[in-house]
CSV table of C-alpha atoms in Angstrom, one decimal:
chain,number,residue,atom,x,y,z
A,1,ALA,CA,-108.2,-53.6,68.3
A,2,ALA,CA,-106.3,-56.2,70.7
A,3,ALA,CA,-104.2,-57.5,67.9
A,4,ALA,CA,-103.4,-53.5,66.6
A,5,GLY,CA,-101.6,-52.3,70.0
A,6,PRO,CA,-98.8,-54.9,69.8
A,7,LEU,CA,-98.3,-53.8,66.2
A,8,LEU,CA,-98.2,-50.5,67.3
A,9,ARG,CA,-95.5,-50.8,70.6
A,10,LEU,CA,-93.4,-52.8,67.6
A,11,ARG,CA,-93.3,-49.8,65.5
A,12,ARG,CA,-92.7,-47.4,67.9
A,13,LEU,CA,-89.5,-49.7,69.1
A,14,CYS,CA,-88.3,-50.0,65.9
A,15,ARG,CA,-88.1,-46.5,65.2
A,16,VAL,CA,-86.6,-46.0,68.7
A,17,LEU,CA,-83.9,-48.2,67.3
A,18,LEU,CA,-83.8,-46.6,64.0
A,19,PHE,CA,-82.9,-43.3,65.6
A,20,LEU,CA,-80.6,-44.0,68.3
A,21,SER,CA,-78.5,-46.4,65.6
A,22,GLN,CA,-78.7,-43.2,63.5
A,23,PHE,CA,-77.1,-41.1,66.5
A,24,TYR,CA,-74.5,-43.4,67.2
A,25,ILE,CA,-73.3,-43.5,63.6
A,26,LEU,CA,-73.2,-39.5,63.6
A,27,SER,CA,-71.6,-39.3,66.7
A,28,GLY,CA,-69.6,-41.7,68.0
A,29,GLY,CA,-69.1,-44.4,64.8
A,30,GLY,CA,-68.1,-41.4,62.5
A,31,SER,CA,-65.2,-39.9,65.0
A,32,LEU,CA,-64.0,-43.4,65.4
A,33,ASN,CA,-63.8,-43.6,61.6
A,34,LEU,CA,-62.3,-40.9,61.1
A,35,GLU,CA,-59.7,-41.5,64.0
A,36,HIS,CA,-58.7,-44.4,62.4
A,37,SER,CA,-58.3,-43.0,58.9
A,38,GLN,CA,-56.2,-40.0,60.1
A,39,PRO,CA,-53.1,-42.2,60.9
A,40,LEU,CA,-53.3,-44.2,57.7
A,41,ALA,CA,-53.3,-40.7,55.3
A,42,GLN,CA,-50.7,-39.5,58.0
A,43,ALA,CA,-48.5,-42.5,57.1
A,44,ILE,CA,-48.9,-42.4,53.4
A,45,LYS,CA,-47.9,-38.9,53.5
A,46,ASP,CA,-45.1,-39.7,55.2
A,47,ALA,CA,-44.1,-42.7,53.4
A,48,GLY,CA,-40.5,-41.5,52.8
A,49,PRO,CA,-38.1,-38.6,52.5
A,50,THR,CA,-38.5,-36.0,50.0
A,51,ARG,CA,-36.3,-36.2,47.4
A,52,THR,CA,-35.0,-33.0,45.0
A,53,PHE,CA,-33.8,-33.3,41.8
A,54,THR,CA,-32.1,-29.9,40.3
A,55,VAL,CA,-32.2,-30.1,36.6
A,56,VAL,CA,-28.8,-28.4,35.5
A,57,PRO,CA,-28.9,-26.9,31.9
A,58,ARG,CA,-26.2,-28.2,29.5
A,59,ALA,CA,-23.8,-25.6,28.6
A,60,ALA,CA,-23.5,-24.3,25.2
A,61,GLU,CA,-20.6,-25.2,23.3
A,62,SER,CA,-18.6,-22.6,22.2
A,63,THR,CA,-18.6,-22.0,18.7
A,64,GLU,CA,-16.3,-18.7,18.7
A,65,ILE,CA,-13.3,-18.7,16.7
A,66,PRO,CA,-10.3,-16.9,18.2
A,67,PRO,CA,-9.8,-13.7,16.9
A,68,TYR,CA,-5.7,-14.9,16.3
A,69,MET,CA,-7.1,-17.1,13.6
A,70,MET,CA,-8.0,-14.7,11.0
A,71,LYS,CA,-4.0,-14.5,10.9
A,72,CYS,CA,-3.1,-17.9,10.9
A,73,PRO,CA,-3.4,-20.1,7.6
A,74,SER,CA,-4.6,-23.3,7.7
A,75,ASN,CA,-2.3,-26.5,7.1
A,76,GLY,CA,0.7,-24.3,6.3
A,77,LEU,CA,4.3,-24.7,7.0
A,78,CYS,CA,4.5,-24.3,11.1
A,79,SER,CA,7.9,-22.5,10.9
A,80,ARG,CA,6.2,-20.0,8.6
A,81,LEU,CA,3.1,-19.0,10.8
A,82,PRO,CA,2.6,-15.6,12.3
A,83,ALA,CA,3.9,-15.1,15.6
A,84,ASP,CA,0.5,-14.6,16.9
A,85,CYS,CA,-0.7,-17.9,16.0
A,86,ILE,CA,2.5,-19.6,17.8
A,87,ASP,CA,3.8,-19.6,21.5
A,88,CYS,CA,7.6,-19.7,22.1
A,89,ALA,CA,9.8,-20.4,25.2
A,90,THR,CA,12.5,-17.4,24.0
A,91,ASN,CA,15.3,-16.7,26.0
A,92,PHE,CA,16.3,-13.3,26.6
A,93,SER,CA,20.3,-14.5,27.5
A,94,CYS,CA,20.7,-14.7,23.7
A,95,VAL,CA,23.8,-13.2,22.4
A,96,TYR,CA,22.6,-10.2,20.3
A,97,GLY,CA,22.7,-10.1,16.4
A,98,LYS,CA,23.8,-14.0,16.6
A,99,PRO,CA,21.5,-16.7,15.3
A,100,VAL,CA,19.3,-18.7,18.1
A,101,THR,CA,16.8,-21.6,17.9
A,102,PHE,CA,13.4,-21.4,19.9
A,103,ASP,CA,11.1,-24.2,20.9
A,104,CYS,CA,7.5,-23.3,19.9
A,105,THR,CA,4.1,-24.8,19.5
A,106,VAL,CA,0.9,-23.5,17.8
A,107,LYS,CA,-1.8,-22.1,19.9
A,108,PRO,CA,-5.4,-24.3,20.3
A,109,SER,CA,-7.4,-24.5,16.7
A,110,VAL,CA,-4.0,-23.4,14.4
A,111,THR,CA,-3.1,-26.8,12.3
A,112,CYS,CA,0.2,-26.9,10.6
A,113,VAL,CA,2.7,-29.1,8.9
A,114,ASP,CA,6.2,-29.6,8.8
A,115,GLN,CA,8.6,-29.9,5.3
A,116,ASP,CA,6.7,-33.7,4.4
A,117,PHE,CA,3.2,-32.0,4.7
A,118,LYS,CA,2.6,-34.3,8.2
A,119,SER,CA,1.1,-32.6,11.2
A,120,GLN,CA,2.7,-31.4,13.9
A,121,LYS,CA,2.0,-29.4,17.3
A,122,SER,CA,5.9,-28.6,18.2
A,123,PHE,CA,8.3,-27.3,16.3
A,124,ILE,CA,11.7,-25.2,16.6
A,125,ILE,CA,12.1,-21.8,14.6
A,126,ASN,CA,15.4,-20.1,14.0
A,127,MET,CA,15.9,-16.3,14.0
A,128,THR,CA,18.3,-13.5,15.3
A,129,CYS,CA,18.5,-12.7,18.7
A,130,ARG,CA,17.3,-8.9,18.8
A,131,PHE,CA,14.5,-7.2,20.7
A,132,CYS,CA,11.8,-5.7,18.2
A,133,TRP,CA,12.4,-2.2,18.4
A,134,GLN,CA,16.1,-3.4,17.3
A,135,LEU,CA,14.7,-4.7,13.7
A,136,PRO,CA,15.6,-2.8,10.6
A,137,GLU,CA,12.6,-0.2,9.4
A,138,THR,CA,11.5,-2.9,6.7
A,139,ASP,CA,10.5,-5.3,9.3
A,140,TYR,CA,7.8,-2.7,10.9
A,141,GLU,CA,4.6,-0.3,10.2
A,142,CYS,CA,4.4,3.1,12.0
A,143,SER,CA,1.8,5.4,12.2
A,144,ASN,CA,2.2,8.5,10.7
A,145,SER,CA,2.0,12.2,11.8
A,146,THR,CA,0.0,14.7,10.1
A,147,SER,CA,0.6,17.4,12.8
A,148,CYS,CA,4.4,18.2,12.6
A,149,MET,CA,6.3,20.0,10.1
A,150,THR,CA,8.6,18.4,7.8
A,151,VAL,CA,10.3,21.2,6.5
A,152,SER,CA,12.2,22.8,9.3
A,153,CYS,CA,15.4,23.5,10.8
A,154,PRO,CA,16.3,21.4,12.9
A,155,ARG,CA,14.2,18.9,11.4
A,156,GLN,CA,11.2,17.9,13.8
A,157,ARG,CA,10.2,14.3,15.4
A,158,TYR,CA,7.1,12.8,16.4
A,159,THR,CA,6.4,9.6,18.8
A,160,ALA,CA,4.8,7.0,16.2
A,161,ASN,CA,3.4,3.6,17.2
A,162,CYS,CA,5.0,0.8,15.4
A,163,THR,CA,3.7,-2.8,14.7
A,164,VAL,CA,6.3,-5.9,13.8
A,165,ARG,CA,5.2,-7.7,10.4
A,166,ASP,CA,2.9,-10.5,10.8
A,167,HIS,CA,6.1,-13.0,9.9
A,168,ILE,CA,9.0,-11.3,11.4
A,169,HIS,CA,10.2,-12.9,14.6
A,170,CYS,CA,11.6,-11.3,17.3
A,171,LEU,CA,11.9,-10.8,21.3
A,172,GLY,CA,9.9,-8.3,23.4
A,173,ASN,CA,6.9,-6.4,22.6
A,174,ARG,CA,5.7,-6.7,19.2
A,175,THR,CA,4.0,-3.1,19.9
A,176,PHE,CA,6.4,0.0,20.9
A,177,PRO,CA,6.7,3.2,20.7
A,178,LYS,CA,9.6,5.1,18.5
A,179,MET,CA,10.4,8.5,17.3
A,180,LEU,CA,10.5,9.2,13.8
A,181,TYR,CA,11.1,12.3,12.0
A,182,CYS,CA,8.4,13.9,10.1
A,183,ASN,CA,7.8,12.3,7.0
A,184,TRP,CA,4.4,12.6,5.1
A,185,THR,CA,3.3,14.6,2.1
A,186,GLY,CA,-0.2,16.6,1.3
A,187,GLY,CA,0.2,15.7,-2.6
A,188,TYR,CA,2.3,19.2,-3.4
A,189,LYS,CA,4.8,19.0,-6.1
A,190,TRP,CA,8.7,20.1,-5.8
A,191,SER,CA,8.2,20.9,-9.9
A,192,THR,CA,5.0,22.6,-10.2
A,193,ALA,CA,6.2,25.0,-7.2
A,194,LEU,CA,9.3,25.7,-9.2
A,195,ALA,CA,8.0,26.0,-12.4
A,196,LEU,CA,5.3,28.3,-10.7
A,197,SER,CA,7.8,30.5,-9.1
A,198,ILE,CA,10.2,31.2,-12.1
A,199,THR,CA,7.1,31.9,-14.6
A,200,LEU,CA,4.5,33.8,-11.9
A,201,GLY,CA,6.4,34.4,-8.9
A,202,GLY,CA,6.2,37.7,-9.3
A,203,PHE,CA,2.5,37.8,-9.2
A,204,GLY,CA,2.9,35.5,-6.2
A,205,ALA,CA,1.6,32.2,-7.7
A,206,ASP,CA,4.2,30.1,-6.0
A,207,ARG,CA,3.1,31.2,-2.9
A,208,PHE,CA,-0.5,30.7,-3.3
A,209,TYR,CA,0.0,27.2,-4.6
A,210,LEU,CA,1.8,26.4,-1.3
A,211,GLY,CA,-0.7,27.4,0.8
A,212,GLN,CA,0.8,30.4,2.0
A,213,TRP,CA,-1.6,32.8,1.2
A,214,ARG,CA,-0.3,36.0,3.3
A,215,GLU,CA,3.0,36.1,1.2
A,216,GLY,CA,1.1,35.8,-1.8
A,217,LEU,CA,-0.8,38.6,-1.6
A,218,GLY,CA,2.3,40.4,-0.2
A,219,LYS,CA,4.3,39.3,-3.7
A,220,LEU,CA,0.7,40.3,-5.4
A,221,PHE,CA,0.7,43.8,-4.3
A,222,SER,CA,4.6,44.3,-4.4
A,223,PHE,CA,5.3,43.1,-7.7
A,224,GLY,CA,7.2,40.5,-6.6
A,225,GLY,CA,9.4,42.7,-4.3
A,226,LEU,CA,10.3,44.7,-7.4
A,227,GLY,CA,12.2,41.1,-8.5
A,228,ILE,CA,13.9,40.5,-5.5
A,229,TRP,CA,11.5,38.9,-3.7
A,230,THR,CA,10.8,36.6,-6.7
A,231,LEU,CA,14.3,35.6,-7.6
A,232,ILE,CA,15.0,34.5,-3.8
A,233,ASP,CA,11.7,32.5,-3.5
A,234,VAL,CA,12.9,30.8,-7.1
A,235,LEU,CA,16.5,30.0,-4.9
A,236,LEU,CA,14.5,29.0,-2.2
A,237,ILE,CA,11.9,26.7,-3.6
A,238,GLY,CA,14.6,25.4,-5.7
A,239,VAL,CA,16.7,23.9,-2.6
A,240,GLY,CA,13.6,23.3,-0.9
A,241,TYR,CA,13.9,25.2,2.2
A,242,VAL,CA,10.2,26.6,1.3
A,243,GLY,CA,7.7,23.9,1.2
A,244,PRO,CA,3.8,23.3,1.9
A,245,ALA,CA,2.3,25.6,4.0
A,246,ASP,CA,0.5,22.1,6.2
A,247,GLY,CA,4.3,21.2,6.9
A,248,SER,CA,4.3,18.2,3.9
A,249,LEU,CA,7.1,17.2,1.9
A,250,TYR,CA,6.8,17.6,-1.9
A,251,ILE,CA,5.7,14.3,-3.8
């Protein structure tokens, strides 16, 4: 019993010391370690300035063919290229009707050769000094009008949009308006109309053929105006004064 007393007190002392050490670790020691660890974490976090890299996608290379390339022959003579394929340094102070030369260059993506079949970009063209609207009628194409009367007195005109042919070179705009005489046909034949007027004109067959059904009915029910109207129509159709009702020309 005497020996058991000190052992019991020693156990109690060890338990107290163990409790105090655990309490110290949980209260003071843990916060101390946390305080020491926070600056380290902050230092790692703020190790240096943040660099931002922006990735710019590479622009896709354009593979579209310019519209004028459809008119430009490949490896042809530069002097024979259409006007849409070249750029020329024109001079509007040249003398009208006189020969003149201009320095020209081909447009991008256009290839041409000289007389020796050597590739070239710059060349000289020879042309006549005149504006596009001064060209002869064979050098441009114009739109047709089907709403004007071709057989009338005086002859009617209409405003047409004309475009110069590709291989013709001139000064100014290659598309221009121009007043032209009405000149179109609806498929009526002059010989057929005249034959009907001579043979069946008393029944109005010529007028019906030309699309003039009112006059045709008048001739039909009056027996050609007792022959007088028939003779007059033969003369009028023969000289071309009476034409199709739609205002077109005979074939």
